[in-house]
mmCIF file of C-alpha atoms in Angstrom:
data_model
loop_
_atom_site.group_PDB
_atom_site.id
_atom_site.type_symbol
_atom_site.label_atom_id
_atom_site.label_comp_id
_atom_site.label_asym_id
_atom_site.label_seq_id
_atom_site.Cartn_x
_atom_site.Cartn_y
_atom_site.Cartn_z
ATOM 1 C CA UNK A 11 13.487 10.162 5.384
ATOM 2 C CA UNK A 12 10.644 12.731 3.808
ATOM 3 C CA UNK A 13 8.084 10.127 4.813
ATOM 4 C CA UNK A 14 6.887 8.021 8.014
ATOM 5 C CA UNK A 15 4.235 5.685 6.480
ATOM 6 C CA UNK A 16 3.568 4.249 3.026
ATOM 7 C CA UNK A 17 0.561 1.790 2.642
ATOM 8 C CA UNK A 18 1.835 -1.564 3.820
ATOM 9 C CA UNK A 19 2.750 0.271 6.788
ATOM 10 C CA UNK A 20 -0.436 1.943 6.971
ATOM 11 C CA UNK A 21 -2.168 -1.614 6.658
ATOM 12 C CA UNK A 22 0.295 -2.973 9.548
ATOM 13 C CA UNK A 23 -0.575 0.491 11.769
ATOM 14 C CA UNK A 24 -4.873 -0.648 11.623
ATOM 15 C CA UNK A 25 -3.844 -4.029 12.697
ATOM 16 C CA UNK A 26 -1.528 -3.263 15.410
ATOM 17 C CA UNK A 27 0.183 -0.418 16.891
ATOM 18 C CA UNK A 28 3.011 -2.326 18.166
ATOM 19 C CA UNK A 29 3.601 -4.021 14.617
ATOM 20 C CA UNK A 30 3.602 -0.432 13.072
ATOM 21 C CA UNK A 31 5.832 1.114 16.044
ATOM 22 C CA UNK A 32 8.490 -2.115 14.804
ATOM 23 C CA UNK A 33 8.198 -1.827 11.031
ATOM 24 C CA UNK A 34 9.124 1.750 11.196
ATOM 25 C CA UNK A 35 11.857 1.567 14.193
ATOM 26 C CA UNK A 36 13.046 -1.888 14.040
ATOM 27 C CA UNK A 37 11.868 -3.979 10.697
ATOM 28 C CA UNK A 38 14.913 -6.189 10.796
ATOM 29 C CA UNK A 39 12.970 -8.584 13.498
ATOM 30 C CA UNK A 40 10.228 -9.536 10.987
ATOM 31 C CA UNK A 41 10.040 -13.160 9.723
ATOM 32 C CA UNK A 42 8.348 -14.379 7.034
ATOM 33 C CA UNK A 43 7.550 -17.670 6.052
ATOM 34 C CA UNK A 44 7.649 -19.434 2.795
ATOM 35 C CA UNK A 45 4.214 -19.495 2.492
ATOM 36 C CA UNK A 46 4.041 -15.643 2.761
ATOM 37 C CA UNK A 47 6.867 -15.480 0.532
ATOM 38 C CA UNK A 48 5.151 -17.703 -2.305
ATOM 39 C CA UNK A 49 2.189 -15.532 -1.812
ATOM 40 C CA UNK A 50 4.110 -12.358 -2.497
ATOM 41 C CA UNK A 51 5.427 -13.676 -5.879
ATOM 42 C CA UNK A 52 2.033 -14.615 -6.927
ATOM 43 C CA UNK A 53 0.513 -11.397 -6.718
ATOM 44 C CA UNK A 54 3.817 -10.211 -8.287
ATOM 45 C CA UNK A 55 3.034 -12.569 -11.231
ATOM 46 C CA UNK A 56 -0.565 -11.376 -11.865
ATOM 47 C CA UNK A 57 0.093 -7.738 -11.303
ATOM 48 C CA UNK A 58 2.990 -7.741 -13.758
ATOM 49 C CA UNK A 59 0.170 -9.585 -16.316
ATOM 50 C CA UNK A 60 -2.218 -6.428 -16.030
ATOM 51 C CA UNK A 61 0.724 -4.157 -16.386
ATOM 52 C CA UNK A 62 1.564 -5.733 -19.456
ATOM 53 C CA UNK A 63 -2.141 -4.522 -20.983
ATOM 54 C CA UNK A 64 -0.313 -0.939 -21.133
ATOM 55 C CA UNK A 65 2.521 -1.629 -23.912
ATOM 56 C CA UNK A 66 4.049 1.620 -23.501
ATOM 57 C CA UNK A 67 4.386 1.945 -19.342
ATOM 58 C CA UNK A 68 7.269 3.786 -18.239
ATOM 59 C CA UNK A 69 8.484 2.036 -14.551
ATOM 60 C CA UNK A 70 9.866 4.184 -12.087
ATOM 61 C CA UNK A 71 10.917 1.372 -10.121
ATOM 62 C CA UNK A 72 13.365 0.407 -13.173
ATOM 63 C CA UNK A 73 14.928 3.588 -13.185
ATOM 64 C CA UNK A 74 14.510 4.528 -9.018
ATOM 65 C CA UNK A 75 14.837 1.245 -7.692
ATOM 66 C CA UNK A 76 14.945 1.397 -3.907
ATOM 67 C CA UNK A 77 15.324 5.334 -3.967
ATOM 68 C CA UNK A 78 11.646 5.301 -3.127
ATOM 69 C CA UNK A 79 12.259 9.067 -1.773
ATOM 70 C CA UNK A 80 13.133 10.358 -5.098
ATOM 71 C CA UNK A 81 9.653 8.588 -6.928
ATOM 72 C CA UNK A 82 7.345 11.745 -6.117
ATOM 73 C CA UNK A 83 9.672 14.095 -8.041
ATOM 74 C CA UNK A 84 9.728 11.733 -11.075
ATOM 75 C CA UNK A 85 6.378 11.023 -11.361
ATOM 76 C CA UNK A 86 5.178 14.568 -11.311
ATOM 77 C CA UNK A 87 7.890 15.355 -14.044
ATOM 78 C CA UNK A 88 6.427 12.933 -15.898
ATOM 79 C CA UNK A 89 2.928 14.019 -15.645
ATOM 80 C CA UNK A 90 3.104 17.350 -15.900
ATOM 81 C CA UNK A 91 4.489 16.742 -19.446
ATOM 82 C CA UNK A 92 1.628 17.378 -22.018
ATOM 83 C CA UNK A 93 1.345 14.029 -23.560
ATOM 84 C CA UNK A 94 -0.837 11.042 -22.176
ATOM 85 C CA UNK A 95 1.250 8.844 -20.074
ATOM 86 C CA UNK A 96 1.243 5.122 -18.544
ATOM 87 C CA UNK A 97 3.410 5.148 -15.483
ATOM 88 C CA UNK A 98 3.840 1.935 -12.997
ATOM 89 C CA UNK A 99 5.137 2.309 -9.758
ATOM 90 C CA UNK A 100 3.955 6.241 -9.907
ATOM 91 C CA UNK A 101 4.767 8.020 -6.227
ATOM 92 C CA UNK A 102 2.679 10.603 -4.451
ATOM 93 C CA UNK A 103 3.411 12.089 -1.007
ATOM 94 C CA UNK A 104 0.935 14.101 1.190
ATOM 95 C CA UNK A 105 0.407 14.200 4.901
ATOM 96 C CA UNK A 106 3.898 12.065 5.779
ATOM 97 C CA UNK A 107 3.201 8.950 3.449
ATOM 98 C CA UNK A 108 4.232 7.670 0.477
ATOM 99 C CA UNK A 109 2.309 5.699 -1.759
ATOM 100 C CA UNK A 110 3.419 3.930 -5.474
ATOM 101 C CA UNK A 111 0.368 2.999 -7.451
ATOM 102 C CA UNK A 112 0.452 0.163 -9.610
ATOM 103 C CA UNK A 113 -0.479 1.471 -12.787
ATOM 104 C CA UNK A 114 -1.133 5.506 -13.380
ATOM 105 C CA UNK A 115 -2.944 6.660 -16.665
ATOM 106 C CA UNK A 116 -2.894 10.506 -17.527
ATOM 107 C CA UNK A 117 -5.541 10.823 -19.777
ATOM 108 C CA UNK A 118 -5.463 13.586 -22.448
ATOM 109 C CA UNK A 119 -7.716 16.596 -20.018
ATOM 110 C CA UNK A 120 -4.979 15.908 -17.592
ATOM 111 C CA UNK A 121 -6.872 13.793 -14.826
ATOM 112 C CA UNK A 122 -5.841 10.824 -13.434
ATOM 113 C CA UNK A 123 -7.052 6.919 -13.938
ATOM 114 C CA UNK A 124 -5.378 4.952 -10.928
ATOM 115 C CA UNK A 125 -5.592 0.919 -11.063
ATOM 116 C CA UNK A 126 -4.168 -1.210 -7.894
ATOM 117 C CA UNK A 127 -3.803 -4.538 -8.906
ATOM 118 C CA UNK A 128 -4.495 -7.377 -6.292
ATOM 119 C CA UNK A 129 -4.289 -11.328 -7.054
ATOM 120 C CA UNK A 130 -7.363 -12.453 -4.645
ATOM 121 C CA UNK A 131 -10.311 -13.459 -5.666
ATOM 122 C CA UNK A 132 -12.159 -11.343 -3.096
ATOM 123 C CA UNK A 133 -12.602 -7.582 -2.750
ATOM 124 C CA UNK A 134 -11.707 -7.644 0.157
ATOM 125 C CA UNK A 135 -12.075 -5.073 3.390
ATOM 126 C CA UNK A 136 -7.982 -4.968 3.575
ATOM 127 C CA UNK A 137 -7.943 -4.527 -0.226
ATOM 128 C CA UNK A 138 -10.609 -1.366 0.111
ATOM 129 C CA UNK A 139 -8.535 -0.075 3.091
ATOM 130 C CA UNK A 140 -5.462 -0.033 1.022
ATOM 131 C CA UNK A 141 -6.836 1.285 -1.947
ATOM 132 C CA UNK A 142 -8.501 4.209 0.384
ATOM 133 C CA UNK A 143 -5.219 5.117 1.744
ATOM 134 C CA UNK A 144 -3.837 5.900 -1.977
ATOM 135 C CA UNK A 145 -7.253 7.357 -3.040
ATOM 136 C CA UNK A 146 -6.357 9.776 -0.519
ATOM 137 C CA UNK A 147 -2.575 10.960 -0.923
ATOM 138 C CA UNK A 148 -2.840 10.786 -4.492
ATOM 139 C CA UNK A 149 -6.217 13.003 -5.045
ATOM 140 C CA UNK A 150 -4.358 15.730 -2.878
ATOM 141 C CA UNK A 151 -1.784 15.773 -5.382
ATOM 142 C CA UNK A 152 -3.568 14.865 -8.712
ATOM 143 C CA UNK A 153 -7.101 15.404 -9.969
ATOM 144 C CA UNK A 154 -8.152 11.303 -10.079
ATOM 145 C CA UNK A 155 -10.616 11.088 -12.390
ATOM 146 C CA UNK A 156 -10.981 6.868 -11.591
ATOM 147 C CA UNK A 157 -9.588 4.386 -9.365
ATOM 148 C CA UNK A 158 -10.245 1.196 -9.689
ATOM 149 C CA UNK A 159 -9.132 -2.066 -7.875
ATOM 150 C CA UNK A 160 -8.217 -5.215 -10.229
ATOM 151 C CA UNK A 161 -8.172 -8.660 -8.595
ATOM 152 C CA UNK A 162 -8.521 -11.881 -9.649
ATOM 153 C CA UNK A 163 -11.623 -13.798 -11.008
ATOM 154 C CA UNK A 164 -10.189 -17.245 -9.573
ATOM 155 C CA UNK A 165 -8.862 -17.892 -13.045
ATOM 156 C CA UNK A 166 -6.544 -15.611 -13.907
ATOM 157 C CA UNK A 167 -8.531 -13.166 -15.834
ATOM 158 C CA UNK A 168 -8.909 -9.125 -14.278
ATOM 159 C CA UNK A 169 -11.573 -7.928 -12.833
ATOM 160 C CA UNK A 170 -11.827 -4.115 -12.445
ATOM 161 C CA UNK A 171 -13.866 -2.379 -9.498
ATOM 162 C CA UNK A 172 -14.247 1.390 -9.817
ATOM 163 C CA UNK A 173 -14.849 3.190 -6.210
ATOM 164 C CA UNK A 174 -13.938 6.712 -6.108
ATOM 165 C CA UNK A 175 -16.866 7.387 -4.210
ATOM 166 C CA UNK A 176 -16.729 4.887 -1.590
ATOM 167 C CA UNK A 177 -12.923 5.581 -1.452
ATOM 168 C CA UNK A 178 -13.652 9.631 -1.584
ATOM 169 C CA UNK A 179 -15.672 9.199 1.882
ATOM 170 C CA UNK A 180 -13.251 7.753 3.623
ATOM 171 C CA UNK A 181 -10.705 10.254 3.774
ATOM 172 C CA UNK A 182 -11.839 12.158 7.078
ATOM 173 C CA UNK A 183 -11.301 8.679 8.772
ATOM 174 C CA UNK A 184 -7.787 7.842 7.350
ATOM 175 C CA UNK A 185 -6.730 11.636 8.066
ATOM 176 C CA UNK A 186 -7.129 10.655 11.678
ATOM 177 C CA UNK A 187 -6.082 7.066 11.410
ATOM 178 C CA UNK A 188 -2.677 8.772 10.118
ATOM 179 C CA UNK A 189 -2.327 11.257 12.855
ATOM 180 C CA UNK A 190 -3.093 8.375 15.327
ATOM 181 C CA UNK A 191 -0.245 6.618 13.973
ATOM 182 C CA UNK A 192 2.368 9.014 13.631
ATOM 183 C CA UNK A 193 1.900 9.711 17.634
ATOM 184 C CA UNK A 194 2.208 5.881 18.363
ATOM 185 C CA UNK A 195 5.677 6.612 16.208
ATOM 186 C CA UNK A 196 6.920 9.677 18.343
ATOM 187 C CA UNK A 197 6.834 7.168 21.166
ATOM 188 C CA UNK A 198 8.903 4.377 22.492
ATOM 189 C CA UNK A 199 7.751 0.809 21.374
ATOM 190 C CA UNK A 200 4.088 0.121 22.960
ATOM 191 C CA UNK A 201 3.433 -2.745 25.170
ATOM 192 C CA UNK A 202 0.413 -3.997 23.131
ATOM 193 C CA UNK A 203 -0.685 -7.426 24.225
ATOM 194 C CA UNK A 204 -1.120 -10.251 21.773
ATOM 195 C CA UNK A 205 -4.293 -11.673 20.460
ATOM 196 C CA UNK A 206 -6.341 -12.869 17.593
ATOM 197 C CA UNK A 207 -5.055 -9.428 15.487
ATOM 198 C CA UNK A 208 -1.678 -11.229 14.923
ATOM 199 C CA UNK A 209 -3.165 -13.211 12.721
ATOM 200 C CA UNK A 210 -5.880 -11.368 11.279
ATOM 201 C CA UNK A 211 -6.083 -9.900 8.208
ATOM 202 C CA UNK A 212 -2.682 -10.983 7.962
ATOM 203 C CA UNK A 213 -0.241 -13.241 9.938
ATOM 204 C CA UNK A 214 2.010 -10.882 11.639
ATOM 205 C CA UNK A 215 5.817 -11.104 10.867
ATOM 206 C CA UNK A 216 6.592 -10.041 14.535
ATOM 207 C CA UNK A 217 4.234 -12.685 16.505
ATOM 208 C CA UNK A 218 7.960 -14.153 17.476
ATOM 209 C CA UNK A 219 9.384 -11.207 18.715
ATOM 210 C CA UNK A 220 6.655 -10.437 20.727
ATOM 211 C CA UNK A 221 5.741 -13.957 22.029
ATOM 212 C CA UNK A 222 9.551 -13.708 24.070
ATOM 213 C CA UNK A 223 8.701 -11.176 25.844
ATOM 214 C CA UNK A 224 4.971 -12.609 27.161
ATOM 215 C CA UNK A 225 4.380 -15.056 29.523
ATOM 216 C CA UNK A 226 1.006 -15.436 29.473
ATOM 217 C CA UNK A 227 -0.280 -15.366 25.776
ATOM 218 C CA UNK A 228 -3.860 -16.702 24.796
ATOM 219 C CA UNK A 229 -2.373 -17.672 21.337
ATOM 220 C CA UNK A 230 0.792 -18.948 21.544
#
C-alpha cells in the first residue's frame, strides 16, 4: 500500500484516534446503518448531477475502479498532456495520503480548478476540513489555481464556494494533524474511551465494537 490515509480516513483520524487506528488495521468491524447508507447514495445522486455539467469528463474510477493505488499515475498522464482536460475521480498523493477529487479542470495555462461536490445544505466545518485536506496534497502536486466546494441550496440546485485562501492557511495544521496520525498508526489499537465524539460530526461505524469492550460508558 503506497498510502496510509486518504480523506475519509483523515476525517475519521480528527474525530477519533481509535476509529482511525480500526479503519486502517481492522475496517471489517464497521457497521453502517440504512440510514447512513441512504445518505451515501444521496450525495452520490447530486454529485453525479454536477459532474454531468462537464460533458466531456474522463472518470478514472471507470477505468481504475478499486485500483485506487494506480489513480496518481493516471491522472498526471492525463494532465500533463497539452490539451484542457475534465477529469472526475482525479488522484494526488503527497505526504502518505491519497486523495480523488470530484471534478479536476486543467485550464489552458496549465493550473488547476478543483470542485468537491457535497449534497448538504450547509458549509459545513467537516466539509471545510475535508476540502483542506485535498487543498493540501493536491497543491503540492499541481499548481491549483481554484477550489471550490459545491453543496446543495436545499433544492437541488449547486452552489459553489471558492476558498483557496482559507484552505491555503490551513496546511501547517493538517501537516501536523497527519504526522499525529500516522504515529497513532505505528501503534497497537489505542484504548480511547467513548463519548459524545462517536456521534459527532458523524455517527461512528465502530460505537459497537467498542461499546463490548466498556463497562462503564456515559453513552451507551
Amino acid at each position: 500500500m503506497s498510502h496510509l490515509l486518504s480523506k475519509s480516513k483523515y476525517i475519521r483520524g480528527l474525530q477519533c484516534d481509535r476509529a482511525l487506528w480500526l479503519d486502517v488495521h481492522n475496517p471489517r468491524l464497521a457497521k453502517y446503518t440504512r440510514e447512513q447508507m441512504q445518505r451515501f447514495d444521496r450525495g452520490r445522486d447530486f454529485e453525479y448531477a454536477f459532474k454531468a455539467t462537464f460533458p466531456d469528463g474522463i472518470d478514472l474510477s471507470a477505468e481504475l475502479k478499486r485500483n485506487v493505488d494506480a489513480y496518481p499515475e493516471r491522472t498526471s498522464q492525463l494532465l500533463d498532456k497539452e490539451e484542457e482536460v475534465d477529469l472526475f475521480e482525479a488522484g494526488f498523493s503527497y505526504d502518505d495520503v491519497l486523495v480523488l477529487a470530484d471534478v479536476v479542470h486543467k485550464r489552458k495555462d496549465g493550473r488547476l480548478e478543483v470542485y468537491e461536490v457535497k449534497s448538504g445544505n450547509v458549509l459545513s466545518e467537516t466539509y471545510k476540513r475535508d476540502a483542506a485536506l485535498q487543498h493540501y496534497v493536491i497543491s503540492h502536486c499541481r499548481e491549483v489555481a481554484a477550489f471550490s466546494v459545491v453543496y446543495n441550496d436545499g433544492n437541488g440546485n449547486f452552489i459553489k464556494e471558492e476558498l483557496s485562501d482559507a484552505l491555503q492557511a490551513q496546511h501547517d495544521e493538517i501537516a501536523r494533524n497527519i504526522a499525529a496520525m500516522k504515529e497513532v498508526l505505528r501503534h497497537g489499537e489505542p484504548a480511547t474511551p467513548t463519548g459524545q465524539h462517536c456521534l459527532e460530526p458523524y455517527a461512528c461505524p465502530y460505537q459497537h465494537y467498542c461499546a463490548l469492550g466498556v463497562r462503564q460508558m456515559s453513552l451507551f
